[in-house]
Amino acid sequence: GENVEQHPSTLSVQEGDSAVIKCTYSDSASNYFPWYKQELGKGPQLIIDIRSNVGEKKDQRIAVTLNKTAKHFSLHITETQPEDSAVYFCAASMGGNQFYFGTGTSLTVIP
Amino acid sequence: GAVVSQHPSWVICKSGTSVKIECRSLDFQATTMFWYRQFPKQSLMLMATSNEGSKATYEQGVEKDKFLINHASLTLSTLTVTSAHPEDSSFYICSARDRRSGDYGYTFGSGTRLTVV
């Protein structure tokens, strides 16, 4: 089955700096890669996603890049703000099937 | 956008009792719903996949007789934790697929914190 690894497990950045979280996956059949933000005591919220036919996608301060050859994808958050502090999960999926989640990254943005 | 309502948000129950958690898709029909379990500071682990009108598919190691899943309509799935024990205490989260979005439209509920005492 699919195996998703995520690094780092914790990340602290100064407000205004950029944050990068990286994930690798094992199954080349995976074709959908969402990123979720989870605040304490709440369910995950989709913040951005990318499909395997696209190499990069950007939405304001958030961007995701995908390297299919190397089987890794990354989340980039620019101009970080304290409200960006949360746990971020990457996931890989093969279309309509289940999601395989990474182990999560706890991001702390220091004011 | 798609909204998934999950209730209750938290519940405390006595050991040996059963607890039912509901997951509703508010503005779309969900052919498939997923139930996850999340322990503190850990990732989401898939427990089962339920398809409307058919039996749920459980992941290896998940007891189907303990975690009863019902998906009787396109907008409602329920997870019942039967004869709950303290080790069942966890954060349970559902996810539903929006048919209108094809294969990629997954929305998560807000989760249910279960504490068994």
XYZ file of C-alpha atoms in Angstrom:
228
model
C 0.000 0.000 0.000
C 0.865 3.668 -0.084
C 3.278 5.096 2.459
C 3.476 8.825 3.055
C 6.321 10.355 5.014
C 6.272 13.945 6.226
C 9.035 16.201 7.530
C 9.667 18.003 9.748
C 7.451 16.930 12.632
C 7.763 20.351 14.240
C 8.627 23.695 12.723
C 9.012 27.107 14.302
C 9.386 30.236 12.229
C 9.378 33.943 12.886
C 6.339 35.853 11.744
C 6.845 36.982 8.173
C 9.264 34.193 7.303
C 8.465 31.285 5.019
C 7.660 27.733 6.086
C 8.225 24.619 4.000
C 6.885 21.158 4.746
C 7.867 18.173 2.647
C 6.212 14.840 1.957
C 7.215 11.773 0.015
C 4.991 8.987 -1.213
C 5.700 5.497 -2.409
C 2.981 4.522 -4.860
C 3.361 6.022 -8.325
C -0.357 5.404 -8.903
C -1.261 8.153 -6.429
C -2.596 11.118 -8.348
C -4.105 13.509 -5.842
C -2.207 15.284 -3.094
C -4.115 17.506 -0.672
C -2.795 19.471 2.274
C -4.854 19.904 5.406
C -4.616 22.311 8.316
C -5.854 21.066 11.662
C -6.365 23.326 14.624
C -6.605 21.923 18.123
C -9.795 19.964 18.704
C -11.059 20.436 15.161
C -11.252 18.394 11.998
C -8.783 18.891 9.143
C -9.489 21.694 6.714
C -8.330 21.503 3.116
C -6.018 24.398 2.329
C -4.668 23.435 -1.067
C -4.418 20.409 -3.305
C -2.649 19.348 -6.457
C -3.247 16.678 -9.025
C -0.550 14.645 -10.705
C -0.884 16.438 -14.028
C 0.239 19.720 -12.469
C 3.665 20.586 -11.102
C 2.793 23.620 -9.023
C -0.242 25.388 -7.660
C -0.498 28.624 -5.755
C -3.219 30.277 -3.716
C -2.192 33.617 -2.231
C 0.434 32.844 0.439
C 0.204 29.097 0.012
C 1.776 27.022 -2.737
C 2.285 23.340 -3.375
C 4.854 21.746 -5.660
C 4.863 18.191 -6.955
C 7.731 16.174 -8.352
C 6.242 12.973 -9.733
C 9.574 11.521 -10.726
C 10.971 11.828 -7.232
C 7.586 11.157 -5.651
C 7.624 14.136 -3.360
C 5.517 17.202 -2.840
C 5.916 20.245 -0.670
C 3.827 22.921 0.991
C 5.159 26.459 0.999
C 3.689 29.168 3.203
C 5.065 32.660 2.683
C 4.745 35.702 4.939
C 3.657 33.516 7.826
C 1.262 34.882 10.410
C 0.477 33.693 13.962
C -2.856 32.334 12.751
C -0.963 29.935 10.498
C 0.085 28.063 13.647
C -1.529 24.620 13.479
C -0.792 21.030 12.541
C -0.469 20.425 8.816
C -1.024 17.055 7.178
C -0.190 15.994 3.679
C -2.022 13.123 2.042
C -1.882 11.005 -1.083
C -4.779 9.378 -2.822
C -5.547 7.423 -5.927
C -8.586 9.210 -7.232
C -11.651 8.046 -5.424
C -9.948 5.799 -2.948
C -8.849 6.395 0.613
C -6.370 9.008 1.695
C -3.017 8.073 3.135
C -1.932 10.772 5.549
C 1.485 11.909 6.558
C 2.397 12.062 10.232
C 1.780 15.778 10.532
C 3.862 18.906 11.104
C 3.220 21.171 14.044
C 3.904 24.686 12.822
C 4.436 27.506 15.285
C 4.699 31.058 14.025
C 6.414 33.256 16.579
C 5.142 36.844 16.676
C -18.613 24.728 -0.482
C -19.417 21.282 0.831
C -20.162 21.079 4.558
C -20.012 18.011 6.749
C -21.644 18.248 10.156
C -20.449 15.869 12.852
C -22.115 15.414 16.217
C -21.505 15.367 19.039
C -18.307 17.374 19.173
C -17.406 15.719 22.433
C -18.853 12.971 24.598
C -17.973 11.337 27.898
C -19.374 7.907 28.582
C -19.006 5.179 31.136
C -17.080 2.037 30.350
C -19.349 -0.627 28.867
C -21.858 1.750 27.315
C -22.324 2.532 23.632
C -21.885 5.848 21.892
C -23.231 6.944 18.524
C -21.528 9.573 16.393
C -23.331 11.138 13.451
C -21.886 12.529 10.271
C -24.131 14.471 7.911
C -23.432 16.038 4.546
C -25.448 19.249 4.623
C -25.496 20.425 1.055
C -24.461 17.465 -1.023
C -25.020 13.762 -1.391
C -22.234 11.563 -0.120
C -21.934 8.184 -1.791
C -18.910 7.350 0.288
C -17.950 8.316 3.807
C -14.764 7.547 5.654
C -14.255 7.227 9.389
C -10.905 8.063 10.918
C -9.448 7.808 14.368
C -6.777 10.126 15.665
C -4.792 9.741 18.879
C -3.149 12.796 20.446
C -0.324 14.226 18.360
C -0.723 11.480 15.791
C -1.981 11.264 12.256
C -5.405 10.204 11.059
C -5.851 6.469 10.739
C -8.599 5.167 8.500
C -10.979 2.859 10.328
C -13.542 2.066 7.660
C -15.105 3.115 4.410
C -18.857 3.119 4.115
C -20.867 3.244 0.916
C -24.499 4.207 0.933
C -26.735 1.161 1.040
C -23.996 -1.410 1.505
C -21.804 -2.801 4.261
C -18.801 -0.878 5.414
C -15.289 -1.991 4.570
C -13.090 -2.098 7.653
C -9.352 -1.644 7.753
C -7.205 -4.411 9.106
C -7.235 -4.515 12.867
C -10.510 -2.606 13.278
C -13.218 -4.677 14.945
C -16.365 -4.404 12.881
C -18.527 -5.696 15.725
C -17.219 -3.014 18.036
C -17.331 -0.100 15.620
C -20.683 -0.336 13.889
C -21.062 1.822 10.825
C -24.338 2.578 9.127
C -24.709 4.593 5.925
C -28.420 4.304 5.299
C -28.827 7.463 3.243
C -26.793 9.691 0.974
C -26.505 12.332 3.671
C -26.005 10.409 6.896
C -23.467 7.958 8.246
C -23.214 6.871 11.854
C -20.442 5.268 13.863
C -21.450 3.438 17.025
C -18.756 2.479 19.480
C -20.211 -0.478 21.339
C -19.213 -1.527 24.847
C -16.739 1.317 25.002
C -13.566 0.985 27.047
C -11.004 3.589 28.092
C -8.693 2.518 25.259
C -11.407 3.616 22.806
C -10.947 7.190 23.969
C -9.844 9.099 20.912
C -10.760 11.765 18.363
C -13.053 10.370 15.684
C -13.413 12.197 12.384
C -15.604 11.507 9.383
C -15.019 12.490 5.806
C -17.480 12.581 2.949
C -17.086 12.663 -0.791
C -19.077 15.215 -2.755
C -20.386 13.465 -5.873
C -20.479 16.749 -7.704
C -16.716 17.039 -7.350
C -16.042 13.606 -8.716
C -13.200 11.705 -7.144
C -11.499 14.613 -5.426
C -14.159 16.328 -3.347
C -13.499 15.243 0.239
C -14.690 17.270 3.205
C -13.969 16.458 6.834
C -16.270 16.832 9.773
C -15.201 18.758 12.852
C -14.478 15.613 14.826
C -15.787 14.000 18.002
C -13.699 13.753 21.135
C -14.693 10.532 22.925
C -13.630 9.993 26.507
C -14.490 6.708 28.165
C -14.266 6.710 31.950
